[in-house]
Amino acid sequence: MDRHPGGSPDTVTVLWCTTDGDERRKAHTLVVRAAADLMGVAPSEIWLEHEAGGRPVLGGVGKSLHVSVTHARGALAVAVTGLAPVGVDVEVVRRLRAAAMSRAWLDPAEAAWVTALPEDDQSVAFLWLWTQKESVGKALGQGLRRGGMSRRVPLPRQWPPRDGALSAPRRLPGDPGVVSAAVVVGGRRHVIGVALHGGTGSASYADDVRLDVREVSPTELG
C-alpha cells in the first residue's frame, strides 16, 4: 500500500477479505493497520475507539483520518480516508426475495429499477442499493433507519457490473453533500457499498473522490 501521511486527500481506501470467523476482531485489526500504513507510522501508535453512538474513530496519531468498519458472515471490509466522514458496508450475495423487499424498503424509483431486471439479477441489484444506503447512514452518523433509508442513492449507469469494476462515487439525488458507490467483488460473491458525507456546501468535492478497493489475504490478520 502506498503511504500518504494523513491519507490521500481525494482517495477512499477500502480493504476487504473473506474470513472463516472472528470477523469483528479481524476488521478492527485491519482498519488500524490500514490507517497506520496511510500515516506512515507503527500500528501501535493508532488505536480504535467508538463514539457514544457507536461510530468507530481512531485514537493516537490517526485522529485526522475517518474510518468505517463492517463485517458480515464470512466477510469484512474497512474504509479509511482523510477526506470526509465515511461509511462502508459489505453483504454476501445470496438469493433474496428481492422484488418484495425492494417494494417494501426502497424508494419507488429504486424498486422499479430492481423489479424490471431479470430475476437472477435482482438479488445483486437489491444489495447494490442496500449497501450504499447502509454506508450513507454510517457516513451521516445516523444509521440505516434514520439516515440511509430515507435517501435515494444513484442507480448504476451500466448493469450488470463487472467484478471489481470501480466507478467514481456519485452525488445522491437531492443531497449533493453525500456521495456513494458500490462494487461487486470476489467473483460476484460480495457487494461493497461506500459513502462519504462532506457536509453543507461541499458539492464540488464529489467530483474528485477516487475509490481504491483491494482484497487482502485473511492470513495477514492472524
mmCIF file with all atom_site columns, C-alpha atoms in Angstrom:
data_model
loop_
_atom_site.group_PDB
_atom_site.id
_atom_site.type_symbol
_atom_site.label_atom_id
_atom_site.label_alt_id
_atom_site.label_comp_id
_atom_site.label_asym_id
_atom_site.label_entity_id
_atom_site.label_seq_id
_atom_site.pdbx_PDB_ins_code
_atom_site.Cartn_x
_atom_site.Cartn_y
_atom_site.Cartn_z
_atom_site.occupancy
_atom_site.B_iso_or_equiv
_atom_site.pdbx_formal_charge
_atom_site.auth_seq_id
_atom_site.auth_comp_id
_atom_site.auth_asym_id
_atom_site.auth_atom_id
_atom_site.pdbx_PDB_model_num
ATOM 1   C CA . MET A 1 1   ? 0.000   0.000   0.000   1.00 0.00 ? 1   MET A CA 1
ATOM 2   C CA . ASP A 1 2   ? 1.329   3.475   -0.880  1.00 0.00 ? 2   ASP A CA 1
ATOM 3   C CA . ARG A 1 3   ? 1.827   5.703   2.107   1.00 0.00 ? 3   ARG A CA 1
ATOM 4   C CA . HIS A 1 4   ? 0.204   9.120   2.161   1.00 0.00 ? 4   HIS A CA 1
ATOM 5   C CA . PRO A 1 5   ? 0.597   10.896  5.528   1.00 0.00 ? 5   PRO A CA 1
ATOM 6   C CA . GLY A 1 6   ? -2.856  11.976  6.643   1.00 0.00 ? 6   GLY A CA 1
ATOM 7   C CA . GLY A 1 7   ? -4.456  9.982   3.853   1.00 0.00 ? 7   GLY A CA 1
ATOM 8   C CA . SER A 1 8   ? -4.518  10.837  0.164   1.00 0.00 ? 8   SER A CA 1
ATOM 9   C CA . PRO A 1 9   ? -6.905  13.805  0.041   1.00 0.00 ? 9   PRO A CA 1
ATOM 10  C CA . ASP A 1 10  ? -9.003  12.526  -2.851  1.00 0.00 ? 10  ASP A CA 1
ATOM 11  C CA . THR A 1 11  ? -8.984  8.781   -2.127  1.00 0.00 ? 11  THR A CA 1
ATOM 12  C CA . VAL A 1 12  ? -11.059 6.397   -0.052  1.00 0.00 ? 12  VAL A CA 1
ATOM 13  C CA . THR A 1 13  ? -9.107  3.223   0.663   1.00 0.00 ? 13  THR A CA 1
ATOM 14  C CA . VAL A 1 14  ? -11.353 0.172   1.068   1.00 0.00 ? 14  VAL A CA 1
ATOM 15  C CA . LEU A 1 15  ? -9.794  -3.135  2.095   1.00 0.00 ? 15  LEU A CA 1
ATOM 16  C CA . TRP A 1 16  ? -11.816 -6.338  2.304   1.00 0.00 ? 16  TRP A CA 1
ATOM 17  C CA . CYS A 1 17  ? -11.317 -10.037 2.794   1.00 0.00 ? 17  CYS A CA 1
ATOM 18  C CA . THR A 1 18  ? -13.140 -13.281 3.348   1.00 0.00 ? 18  THR A CA 1
ATOM 19  C CA . THR A 1 19  ? -12.779 -14.950 6.733   1.00 0.00 ? 19  THR A CA 1
ATOM 20  C CA . ASP A 1 20  ? -13.869 -18.115 8.470   1.00 0.00 ? 20  ASP A CA 1
ATOM 21  C CA . GLY A 1 21  ? -14.651 -16.466 11.797  1.00 0.00 ? 21  GLY A CA 1
ATOM 22  C CA . ASP A 1 22  ? -13.844 -13.725 14.324  1.00 0.00 ? 22  ASP A CA 1
ATOM 23  C CA . GLU A 1 23  ? -14.807 -11.056 11.780  1.00 0.00 ? 23  GLU A CA 1
ATOM 24  C CA . ARG A 1 24  ? -15.114 -8.269  14.361  1.00 0.00 ? 24  ARG A CA 1
ATOM 25  C CA . ARG A 1 25  ? -11.574 -8.651  15.733  1.00 0.00 ? 25  ARG A CA 1
ATOM 26  C CA . LYS A 1 26  ? -10.056 -9.043  12.295  1.00 0.00 ? 26  LYS A CA 1
ATOM 27  C CA . ALA A 1 27  ? -11.883 -5.980  10.988  1.00 0.00 ? 27  ALA A CA 1
ATOM 28  C CA . HIS A 1 28  ? -10.526 -3.912  13.881  1.00 0.00 ? 28  HIS A CA 1
ATOM 29  C CA . THR A 1 29  ? -7.019  -5.220  13.191  1.00 0.00 ? 29  THR A CA 1
ATOM 30  C CA . LEU A 1 30  ? -7.313  -4.382  9.501   1.00 0.00 ? 30  LEU A CA 1
ATOM 31  C CA . VAL A 1 31  ? -8.558  -0.820  9.986   1.00 0.00 ? 31  VAL A CA 1
ATOM 32  C CA . VAL A 1 32  ? -5.747  0.001   12.431  1.00 0.00 ? 32  VAL A CA 1
ATOM 33  C CA . ARG A 1 33  ? -3.125  -1.449  10.086  1.00 0.00 ? 33  ARG A CA 1
ATOM 34  C CA . ALA A 1 34  ? -4.579  0.393   7.095   1.00 0.00 ? 34  ALA A CA 1
ATOM 35  C CA . ALA A 1 35  ? -4.615  3.693   8.964   1.00 0.00 ? 35  ALA A CA 1
ATOM 36  C CA . ALA A 1 36  ? -1.073  3.181   10.241  1.00 0.00 ? 36  ALA A CA 1
ATOM 37  C CA . ASP A 1 37  ? 0.146   2.480   6.725   1.00 0.00 ? 37  ASP A CA 1
ATOM 38  C CA . LEU A 1 38  ? -1.520  5.611   5.381   1.00 0.00 ? 38  LEU A CA 1
ATOM 39  C CA . MET A 1 39  ? 0.038   7.686   8.145   1.00 0.00 ? 39  MET A CA 1
ATOM 40  C CA . GLY A 1 40  ? 3.432   6.019   7.816   1.00 0.00 ? 40  GLY A CA 1
ATOM 41  C CA . VAL A 1 41  ? 3.581   5.013   11.493  1.00 0.00 ? 41  VAL A CA 1
ATOM 42  C CA . ALA A 1 42  ? 3.629   1.814   13.524  1.00 0.00 ? 42  ALA A CA 1
ATOM 43  C CA . PRO A 1 43  ? 0.213   0.271   14.288  1.00 0.00 ? 43  PRO A CA 1
ATOM 44  C CA . SER A 1 44  ? 0.955   0.697   18.000  1.00 0.00 ? 44  SER A CA 1
ATOM 45  C CA . GLU A 1 45  ? 0.598   4.479   17.545  1.00 0.00 ? 45  GLU A CA 1
ATOM 46  C CA . ILE A 1 46  ? -3.053  4.148   16.487  1.00 0.00 ? 46  ILE A CA 1
ATOM 47  C CA . TRP A 1 47  ? -5.985  2.513   18.194  1.00 0.00 ? 47  TRP A CA 1
ATOM 48  C CA . LEU A 1 48  ? -9.685  2.115   17.541  1.00 0.00 ? 48  LEU A CA 1
ATOM 49  C CA . GLU A 1 49  ? -12.305 3.712   19.770  1.00 0.00 ? 49  GLU A CA 1
ATOM 50  C CA . HIS A 1 50  ? -16.055 4.250   19.487  1.00 0.00 ? 50  HIS A CA 1
ATOM 51  C CA . GLU A 1 51  ? -18.177 7.344   19.977  1.00 0.00 ? 51  GLU A CA 1
ATOM 52  C CA . ALA A 1 52  ? -21.235 7.170   22.219  1.00 0.00 ? 52  ALA A CA 1
ATOM 53  C CA . GLY A 1 53  ? -23.430 6.384   19.214  1.00 0.00 ? 53  GLY A CA 1
ATOM 54  C CA . GLY A 1 54  ? -21.158 3.539   18.125  1.00 0.00 ? 54  GLY A CA 1
ATOM 55  C CA . ARG A 1 55  ? -19.303 5.215   15.264  1.00 0.00 ? 55  ARG A CA 1
ATOM 56  C CA . PRO A 1 56  ? -15.672 3.976   15.119  1.00 0.00 ? 56  PRO A CA 1
ATOM 57  C CA . VAL A 1 57  ? -12.970 6.622   15.458  1.00 0.00 ? 57  VAL A CA 1
ATOM 58  C CA . LEU A 1 58  ? -9.210  6.426   15.636  1.00 0.00 ? 58  LEU A CA 1
ATOM 59  C CA . GLY A 1 59  ? -7.132  7.460   18.612  1.00 0.00 ? 59  GLY A CA 1
ATOM 60  C CA . GLY A 1 60  ? -3.471  8.371   18.698  1.00 0.00 ? 60  GLY A CA 1
ATOM 61  C CA . VAL A 1 61  ? -1.861  9.849   15.603  1.00 0.00 ? 61  VAL A CA 1
ATOM 62  C CA . GLY A 1 62  ? -4.705  8.617   13.418  1.00 0.00 ? 62  GLY A CA 1
ATOM 63  C CA . LYS A 1 63  ? -7.217  11.207  14.625  1.00 0.00 ? 63  LYS A CA 1
ATOM 64  C CA . SER A 1 64  ? -7.136  13.074  11.316  1.00 0.00 ? 64  SER A CA 1
ATOM 65  C CA . LEU A 1 65  ? -8.499  10.039  9.451   1.00 0.00 ? 65  LEU A CA 1
ATOM 66  C CA . HIS A 1 66  ? -12.114 8.961   9.047   1.00 0.00 ? 66  HIS A CA 1
ATOM 67  C CA . VAL A 1 67  ? -12.825 5.239   9.231   1.00 0.00 ? 67  VAL A CA 1
ATOM 68  C CA . SER A 1 68  ? -15.671 2.782   8.923   1.00 0.00 ? 68  SER A CA 1
ATOM 69  C CA . VAL A 1 69  ? -15.801 -0.938  9.685   1.00 0.00 ? 69  VAL A CA 1
ATOM 70  C CA . THR A 1 70  ? -18.236 -3.614  8.535   1.00 0.00 ? 70  THR A CA 1
ATOM 71  C CA . HIS A 1 71  ? -18.474 -7.372  8.724   1.00 0.00 ? 71  HIS A CA 1
ATOM 72  C CA . ALA A 1 72  ? -20.905 -9.997  7.524   1.00 0.00 ? 72  ALA A CA 1
ATOM 73  C CA . ARG A 1 73  ? -20.843 -13.756 7.910   1.00 0.00 ? 73  ARG A CA 1
ATOM 74  C CA . GLY A 1 74  ? -17.613 -14.774 6.206   1.00 0.00 ? 74  GLY A CA 1
ATOM 75  C CA . ALA A 1 75  ? -16.522 -11.313 5.019   1.00 0.00 ? 75  ALA A CA 1
ATOM 76  C CA . LEU A 1 76  ? -15.323 -7.971  6.327   1.00 0.00 ? 76  LEU A CA 1
ATOM 77  C CA . ALA A 1 77  ? -14.380 -4.573  4.931   1.00 0.00 ? 77  ALA A CA 1
ATOM 78  C CA . VAL A 1 78  ? -12.895 -1.334  6.232   1.00 0.00 ? 78  VAL A CA 1
ATOM 79  C CA . ALA A 1 79  ? -12.717 2.167   4.755   1.00 0.00 ? 79  ALA A CA 1
ATOM 80  C CA . VAL A 1 80  ? -10.090 4.794   5.586   1.00 0.00 ? 80  VAL A CA 1
ATOM 81  C CA . THR A 1 81  ? -9.839  8.339   4.232   1.00 0.00 ? 81  THR A CA 1
ATOM 82  C CA . GLY A 1 82  ? -8.628  11.799  5.153   1.00 0.00 ? 82  GLY A CA 1
ATOM 83  C CA . LEU A 1 83  ? -11.372 13.427  3.093   1.00 0.00 ? 83  LEU A CA 1
ATOM 84  C CA . ALA A 1 84  ? -14.692 13.272  4.989   1.00 0.00 ? 84  ALA A CA 1
ATOM 85  C CA . PRO A 1 85  ? -16.793 11.054  7.279   1.00 0.00 ? 85  PRO A CA 1
ATOM 86  C CA . VAL A 1 86  ? -17.080 7.683   5.545   1.00 0.00 ? 86  VAL A CA 1
ATOM 87  C CA . GLY A 1 87  ? -19.309 4.632   5.708   1.00 0.00 ? 87  GLY A CA 1
ATOM 88  C CA . VAL A 1 88  ? -18.769 1.140   4.315   1.00 0.00 ? 88  VAL A CA 1
ATOM 89  C CA . ASP A 1 89  ? -20.966 -1.953  4.180   1.00 0.00 ? 89  ASP A CA 1
ATOM 90  C CA . VAL A 1 90  ? -20.372 -5.467  2.848   1.00 0.00 ? 90  VAL A CA 1
ATOM 91  C CA . GLU A 1 91  ? -23.008 -8.061  2.036   1.00 0.00 ? 91  GLU A CA 1
ATOM 92  C CA . VAL A 1 92  ? -22.704 -11.660 0.910   1.00 0.00 ? 92  VAL A CA 1
ATOM 93  C CA . VAL A 1 93  ? -24.594 -12.255 -2.310  1.00 0.00 ? 93  VAL A CA 1
ATOM 94  C CA . ARG A 1 94  ? -27.385 -14.779 -1.764  1.00 0.00 ? 94  ARG A CA 1
ATOM 95  C CA . ARG A 1 95  ? -30.818 -15.378 -3.155  1.00 0.00 ? 95  ARG A CA 1
ATOM 96  C CA . LEU A 1 96  ? -33.338 -12.921 -1.703  1.00 0.00 ? 96  LEU A CA 1
ATOM 97  C CA . ARG A 1 97  ? -36.988 -12.126 -2.182  1.00 0.00 ? 97  ARG A CA 1
ATOM 98  C CA . ALA A 1 98  ? -35.581 -9.067  -3.874  1.00 0.00 ? 98  ALA A CA 1
ATOM 99  C CA . ALA A 1 99  ? -38.702 -7.823  -5.653  1.00 0.00 ? 99  ALA A CA 1
ATOM 100 C CA . ALA A 1 100 ? -40.818 -7.926  -2.498  1.00 0.00 ? 100 ALA A CA 1
ATOM 101 C CA . MET A 1 101 ? -38.041 -6.464  -0.357  1.00 0.00 ? 101 MET A CA 1
ATOM 102 C CA . SER A 1 102 ? -37.482 -3.646  -2.849  1.00 0.00 ? 102 SER A CA 1
ATOM 103 C CA . ARG A 1 103 ? -41.146 -2.666  -2.864  1.00 0.00 ? 103 ARG A CA 1
ATOM 104 C CA . ALA A 1 104 ? -41.211 -2.769  0.953   1.00 0.00 ? 104 ALA A CA 1
ATOM 105 C CA . TRP A 1 105 ? -37.976 -0.913  1.720   1.00 0.00 ? 105 TRP A CA 1
ATOM 106 C CA . LEU A 1 106 ? -36.719 1.096   -1.247  1.00 0.00 ? 106 LEU A CA 1
ATOM 107 C CA . ASP A 1 107 ? -37.734 4.334   -2.912  1.00 0.00 ? 107 ASP A CA 1
ATOM 108 C CA . PRO A 1 108 ? -40.306 3.685   -5.689  1.00 0.00 ? 108 PRO A CA 1
ATOM 109 C CA . ALA A 1 109 ? -37.795 4.610   -8.406  1.00 0.00 ? 109 ALA A CA 1
ATOM 110 C CA . GLU A 1 110 ? -35.218 2.244   -6.922  1.00 0.00 ? 110 GLU A CA 1
ATOM 111 C CA . ALA A 1 111 ? -37.767 -0.553  -6.528  1.00 0.00 ? 111 ALA A CA 1
ATOM 112 C CA . ALA A 1 112 ? -38.908 -0.090  -10.124 1.00 0.00 ? 112 ALA A CA 1
ATOM 113 C CA . TRP A 1 113 ? -35.337 -0.493  -11.335 1.00 0.00 ? 113 TRP A CA 1
ATOM 114 C CA . VAL A 1 114 ? -34.763 -3.683  -9.320  1.00 0.00 ? 114 VAL A CA 1
ATOM 115 C CA . THR A 1 115 ? -38.038 -5.332  -10.299 1.00 0.00 ? 115 THR A CA 1
ATOM 116 C CA . ALA A 1 116 ? -37.518 -4.547  -14.005 1.00 0.00 ? 116 ALA A CA 1
ATOM 117 C CA . LEU A 1 117 ? -34.334 -6.635  -14.067 1.00 0.00 ? 117 LEU A CA 1
ATOM 118 C CA . PRO A 1 118 ? -34.246 -10.378 -14.808 1.00 0.00 ? 118 PRO A CA 1
ATOM 119 C CA . GLU A 1 119 ? -34.977 -12.343 -11.641 1.00 0.00 ? 119 GLU A CA 1
ATOM 120 C CA . ASP A 1 120 ? -31.436 -13.743 -11.492 1.00 0.00 ? 120 ASP A CA 1
ATOM 121 C CA . ASP A 1 121 ? -30.061 -10.171 -11.264 1.00 0.00 ? 121 ASP A CA 1
ATOM 122 C CA . GLN A 1 122 ? -32.470 -8.818  -8.685  1.00 0.00 ? 122 GLN A CA 1
ATOM 123 C CA . SER A 1 123 ? -30.734 -10.026 -5.523  1.00 0.00 ? 123 SER A CA 1
ATOM 124 C CA . VAL A 1 124 ? -27.401 -8.461  -6.508  1.00 0.00 ? 124 VAL A CA 1
ATOM 125 C CA . ALA A 1 125 ? -29.182 -5.281  -7.595  1.00 0.00 ? 125 ALA A CA 1
ATOM 126 C CA . PHE A 1 126 ? -31.022 -5.007  -4.282  1.00 0.00 ? 126 PHE A CA 1
ATOM 127 C CA . LEU A 1 127 ? -27.740 -5.427  -2.378  1.00 0.00 ? 127 LEU A CA 1
ATOM 128 C CA . TRP A 1 128 ? -26.081 -2.877  -4.659  1.00 0.00 ? 128 TRP A CA 1
ATOM 129 C CA . LEU A 1 129 ? -28.533 -0.265  -3.391  1.00 0.00 ? 129 LEU A CA 1
ATOM 130 C CA . TRP A 1 130 ? -28.826 -1.589  0.166   1.00 0.00 ? 130 TRP A CA 1
ATOM 131 C CA . THR A 1 131 ? -25.076 -1.488  0.881   1.00 0.00 ? 131 THR A CA 1
ATOM 132 C CA . GLN A 1 132 ? -24.957 2.113   -0.282  1.00 0.00 ? 132 GLN A CA 1
ATOM 133 C CA . LYS A 1 133 ? -27.854 3.042   1.991   1.00 0.00 ? 133 LYS A CA 1
ATOM 134 C CA . GLU A 1 134 ? -26.153 1.341   4.929   1.00 0.00 ? 134 GLU A CA 1
ATOM 135 C CA . SER A 1 135 ? -22.981 3.260   4.104   1.00 0.00 ? 135 SER A CA 1
ATOM 136 C CA . VAL A 1 136 ? -24.803 6.573   3.803   1.00 0.00 ? 136 VAL A CA 1
ATOM 137 C CA . GLY A 1 137 ? -26.325 6.075   7.246   1.00 0.00 ? 137 GLY A CA 1
ATOM 138 C CA . LYS A 1 138 ? -22.888 5.363   8.694   1.00 0.00 ? 138 LYS A CA 1
ATOM 139 C CA . ALA A 1 139 ? -21.284 8.357   6.970   1.00 0.00 ? 139 ALA A CA 1
ATOM 140 C CA . LEU A 1 140 ? -24.013 10.608  8.357   1.00 0.00 ? 140 LEU A CA 1
ATOM 141 C CA . GLY A 1 141 ? -23.657 9.037   11.791  1.00 0.00 ? 141 GLY A CA 1
ATOM 142 C CA . GLN A 1 142 ? -27.399 8.331   11.841  1.00 0.00 ? 142 GLN A CA 1
ATOM 143 C CA . GLY A 1 143 ? -27.699 4.671   10.925  1.00 0.00 ? 143 GLY A CA 1
ATOM 144 C CA . LEU A 1 144 ? -29.813 2.996   8.268   1.00 0.00 ? 144 LEU A CA 1
ATOM 145 C CA . ARG A 1 145 ? -33.285 3.826   9.516   1.00 0.00 ? 145 ARG A CA 1
ATOM 146 C CA . ARG A 1 146 ? -32.594 7.443   10.496  1.00 0.00 ? 146 ARG A CA 1
ATOM 147 C CA . GLY A 1 147 ? -30.278 8.367   7.636   1.00 0.00 ? 147 GLY A CA 1
ATOM 148 C CA . GLY A 1 148 ? -29.632 5.914   4.839   1.00 0.00 ? 148 GLY A CA 1
ATOM 149 C CA . MET A 1 149 ? -33.087 4.515   4.192   1.00 0.00 ? 149 MET A CA 1
ATOM 150 C CA . SER A 1 150 ? -34.656 7.945   3.681   1.00 0.00 ? 150 SER A CA 1
ATOM 151 C CA . ARG A 1 151 ? -32.231 8.900   0.916   1.00 0.00 ? 151 ARG A CA 1
ATOM 152 C CA . ARG A 1 152 ? -32.192 7.722   -2.676  1.00 0.00 ? 152 ARG A CA 1
ATOM 153 C CA . VAL A 1 153 ? -28.839 6.525   -3.962  1.00 0.00 ? 153 VAL A CA 1
ATOM 154 C CA . PRO A 1 154 ? -27.585 6.717   -7.559  1.00 0.00 ? 154 PRO A CA 1
ATOM 155 C CA . LEU A 1 155 ? -28.680 3.937   -9.874  1.00 0.00 ? 155 LEU A CA 1
ATOM 156 C CA . PRO A 1 156 ? -25.819 2.356   -11.855 1.00 0.00 ? 156 PRO A CA 1
ATOM 157 C CA . ARG A 1 157 ? -25.140 3.716   -15.307 1.00 0.00 ? 157 ARG A CA 1
ATOM 158 C CA . GLN A 1 158 ? -24.456 0.188   -16.574 1.00 0.00 ? 158 GLN A CA 1
ATOM 159 C CA . TRP A 1 159 ? -25.778 -3.172  -15.466 1.00 0.00 ? 159 TRP A CA 1
ATOM 160 C CA . PRO A 1 160 ? -24.695 -5.816  -14.683 1.00 0.00 ? 160 PRO A CA 1
ATOM 161 C CA . PRO A 1 161 ? -21.424 -4.561  -13.212 1.00 0.00 ? 161 PRO A CA 1
ATOM 162 C CA . ARG A 1 162 ? -18.156 -6.329  -13.950 1.00 0.00 ? 162 ARG A CA 1
ATOM 163 C CA . ASP A 1 163 ? -16.480 -7.997  -10.994 1.00 0.00 ? 163 ASP A CA 1
ATOM 164 C CA . GLY A 1 164 ? -14.189 -5.493  -9.318  1.00 0.00 ? 164 GLY A CA 1
ATOM 165 C CA . ALA A 1 165 ? -15.090 -2.677  -11.731 1.00 0.00 ? 165 ALA A CA 1
ATOM 166 C CA . LEU A 1 166 ? -14.811 0.666   -9.936  1.00 0.00 ? 166 LEU A CA 1
ATOM 167 C CA . SER A 1 167 ? -16.618 3.887   -10.672 1.00 0.00 ? 167 SER A CA 1
ATOM 168 C CA . ALA A 1 168 ? -16.324 7.276   -9.006  1.00 0.00 ? 168 ALA A CA 1
ATOM 169 C CA . PRO A 1 169 ? -18.740 7.948   -6.157  1.00 0.00 ? 169 PRO A CA 1
ATOM 170 C CA . ARG A 1 170 ? -21.747 9.956   -7.316  1.00 0.00 ? 170 ARG A CA 1
ATOM 171 C CA . ARG A 1 171 ? -23.872 12.534  -5.550  1.00 0.00 ? 171 ARG A CA 1
ATOM 172 C CA . LEU A 1 172 ? -27.110 11.391  -4.024  1.00 0.00 ? 172 LEU A CA 1
ATOM 173 C CA . PRO A 1 173 ? -30.180 12.750  -5.837  1.00 0.00 ? 173 PRO A CA 1
ATOM 174 C CA . GLY A 1 174 ? -31.220 15.886  -3.992  1.00 0.00 ? 174 GLY A CA 1
ATOM 175 C CA . ASP A 1 175 ? -28.363 15.646  -1.481  1.00 0.00 ? 175 ASP A CA 1
ATOM 176 C CA . PRO A 1 176 ? -25.105 16.752  -3.174  1.00 0.00 ? 176 PRO A CA 1
ATOM 177 C CA . GLY A 1 177 ? -23.149 16.801  0.088   1.00 0.00 ? 177 GLY A CA 1
ATOM 178 C CA . VAL A 1 178 ? -23.294 12.988  0.208   1.00 0.00 ? 178 VAL A CA 1
ATOM 179 C CA . VAL A 1 179 ? -21.787 10.659  -2.395  1.00 0.00 ? 179 VAL A CA 1
ATOM 180 C CA . SER A 1 180 ? -21.944 6.879   -2.699  1.00 0.00 ? 180 SER A CA 1
ATOM 181 C CA . ALA A 1 181 ? -20.804 3.987   -4.856  1.00 0.00 ? 181 ALA A CA 1
ATOM 182 C CA . ALA A 1 182 ? -20.891 0.196   -4.849  1.00 0.00 ? 182 ALA A CA 1
ATOM 183 C CA . VAL A 1 183 ? -18.735 -2.561  -6.289  1.00 0.00 ? 183 VAL A CA 1
ATOM 184 C CA . VAL A 1 184 ? -19.210 -6.280  -6.812  1.00 0.00 ? 184 VAL A CA 1
ATOM 185 C CA . VAL A 1 185 ? -16.145 -8.305  -5.781  1.00 0.00 ? 185 VAL A CA 1
ATOM 186 C CA . GLY A 1 186 ? -14.959 -11.838 -5.149  1.00 0.00 ? 186 GLY A CA 1
ATOM 187 C CA . GLY A 1 187 ? -16.373 -13.387 -8.290  1.00 0.00 ? 187 GLY A CA 1
ATOM 188 C CA . ARG A 1 188 ? -19.727 -11.667 -7.729  1.00 0.00 ? 188 ARG A CA 1
ATOM 189 C CA . ARG A 1 189 ? -19.998 -13.245 -4.284  1.00 0.00 ? 189 ARG A CA 1
ATOM 190 C CA . HIS A 1 190 ? -19.878 -9.974  -2.322  1.00 0.00 ? 190 HIS A CA 1
ATOM 191 C CA . VAL A 1 191 ? -21.133 -6.410  -2.708  1.00 0.00 ? 191 VAL A CA 1
ATOM 192 C CA . ILE A 1 192 ? -19.420 -3.466  -1.009  1.00 0.00 ? 192 ILE A CA 1
ATOM 193 C CA . GLY A 1 193 ? -21.062 -0.065  -0.634  1.00 0.00 ? 193 GLY A CA 1
ATOM 194 C CA . VAL A 1 194 ? -19.189 3.132   0.260   1.00 0.00 ? 194 VAL A CA 1
ATOM 195 C CA . ALA A 1 195 ? -20.406 6.643   1.087   1.00 0.00 ? 195 ALA A CA 1
ATOM 196 C CA . LEU A 1 196 ? -18.923 9.974   2.171   1.00 0.00 ? 196 LEU A CA 1
ATOM 197 C CA . HIS A 1 197 ? -20.553 12.939  3.862   1.00 0.00 ? 197 HIS A CA 1
ATOM 198 C CA . GLY A 1 198 ? -18.837 16.189  3.003   1.00 0.00 ? 198 GLY A CA 1
ATOM 199 C CA . GLY A 1 199 ? -21.298 18.446  4.838   1.00 0.00 ? 199 GLY A CA 1
ATOM 200 C CA . THR A 1 200 ? -23.237 21.523  3.788   1.00 0.00 ? 200 THR A CA 1
ATOM 201 C CA . GLY A 1 201 ? -21.844 23.413  0.820   1.00 0.00 ? 201 GLY A CA 1
ATOM 202 C CA . SER A 1 202 ? -19.448 20.652  -0.190  1.00 0.00 ? 202 SER A CA 1
ATOM 203 C CA . ALA A 1 203 ? -20.983 19.601  -3.503  1.00 0.00 ? 203 ALA A CA 1
ATOM 204 C CA . SER A 1 204 ? -17.804 20.176  -5.508  1.00 0.00 ? 204 SER A CA 1
ATOM 205 C CA . TYR A 1 205 ? -15.706 17.671  -3.563  1.00 0.00 ? 205 TYR A CA 1
ATOM 206 C CA . ALA A 1 206 ? -17.695 14.791  -5.084  1.00 0.00 ? 206 ALA A CA 1
ATOM 207 C CA . ASP A 1 207 ? -16.072 15.333  -8.463  1.00 0.00 ? 207 ASP A CA 1
ATOM 208 C CA . ASP A 1 208 ? -12.622 14.426  -7.131  1.00 0.00 ? 208 ASP A CA 1
ATOM 209 C CA . VAL A 1 209 ? -13.300 11.376  -4.945  1.00 0.00 ? 209 VAL A CA 1
ATOM 210 C CA . ARG A 1 210 ? -11.463 8.214   -6.005  1.00 0.00 ? 210 ARG A CA 1
ATOM 211 C CA . LEU A 1 211 ? -12.010 4.695   -4.681  1.00 0.00 ? 211 LEU A CA 1
ATOM 212 C CA . ASP A 1 212 ? -9.161  2.266   -4.082  1.00 0.00 ? 212 ASP A CA 1
ATOM 213 C CA . VAL A 1 213 ? -10.728 -1.125  -3.335  1.00 0.00 ? 213 VAL A CA 1
ATOM 214 C CA . ARG A 1 214 ? -8.417  -4.056  -2.659  1.00 0.00 ? 214 ARG A CA 1
ATOM 215 C CA . GLU A 1 215 ? -8.694  -7.584  -1.354  1.00 0.00 ? 215 GLU A CA 1
ATOM 216 C CA . VAL A 1 216 ? -6.289  -8.687  1.365   1.00 0.00 ? 216 VAL A CA 1
ATOM 217 C CA . SER A 1 217 ? -5.422  -12.184 2.496   1.00 0.00 ? 217 SER A CA 1
ATOM 218 C CA . PRO A 1 218 ? -7.133  -13.359 5.699   1.00 0.00 ? 218 PRO A CA 1
ATOM 219 C CA . THR A 1 219 ? -3.823  -14.878 6.789   1.00 0.00 ? 219 THR A CA 1
ATOM 220 C CA . GLU A 1 220 ? -2.427  -11.355 7.198   1.00 0.00 ? 220 GLU A CA 1
ATOM 221 C CA . LEU A 1 221 ? -4.862  -10.744 10.043  1.00 0.00 ? 221 LEU A CA 1
ATOM 222 C CA . GLY A 1 222 ? -3.912  -13.723 12.188  1.00 0.00 ? 222 GLY A CA 1
#
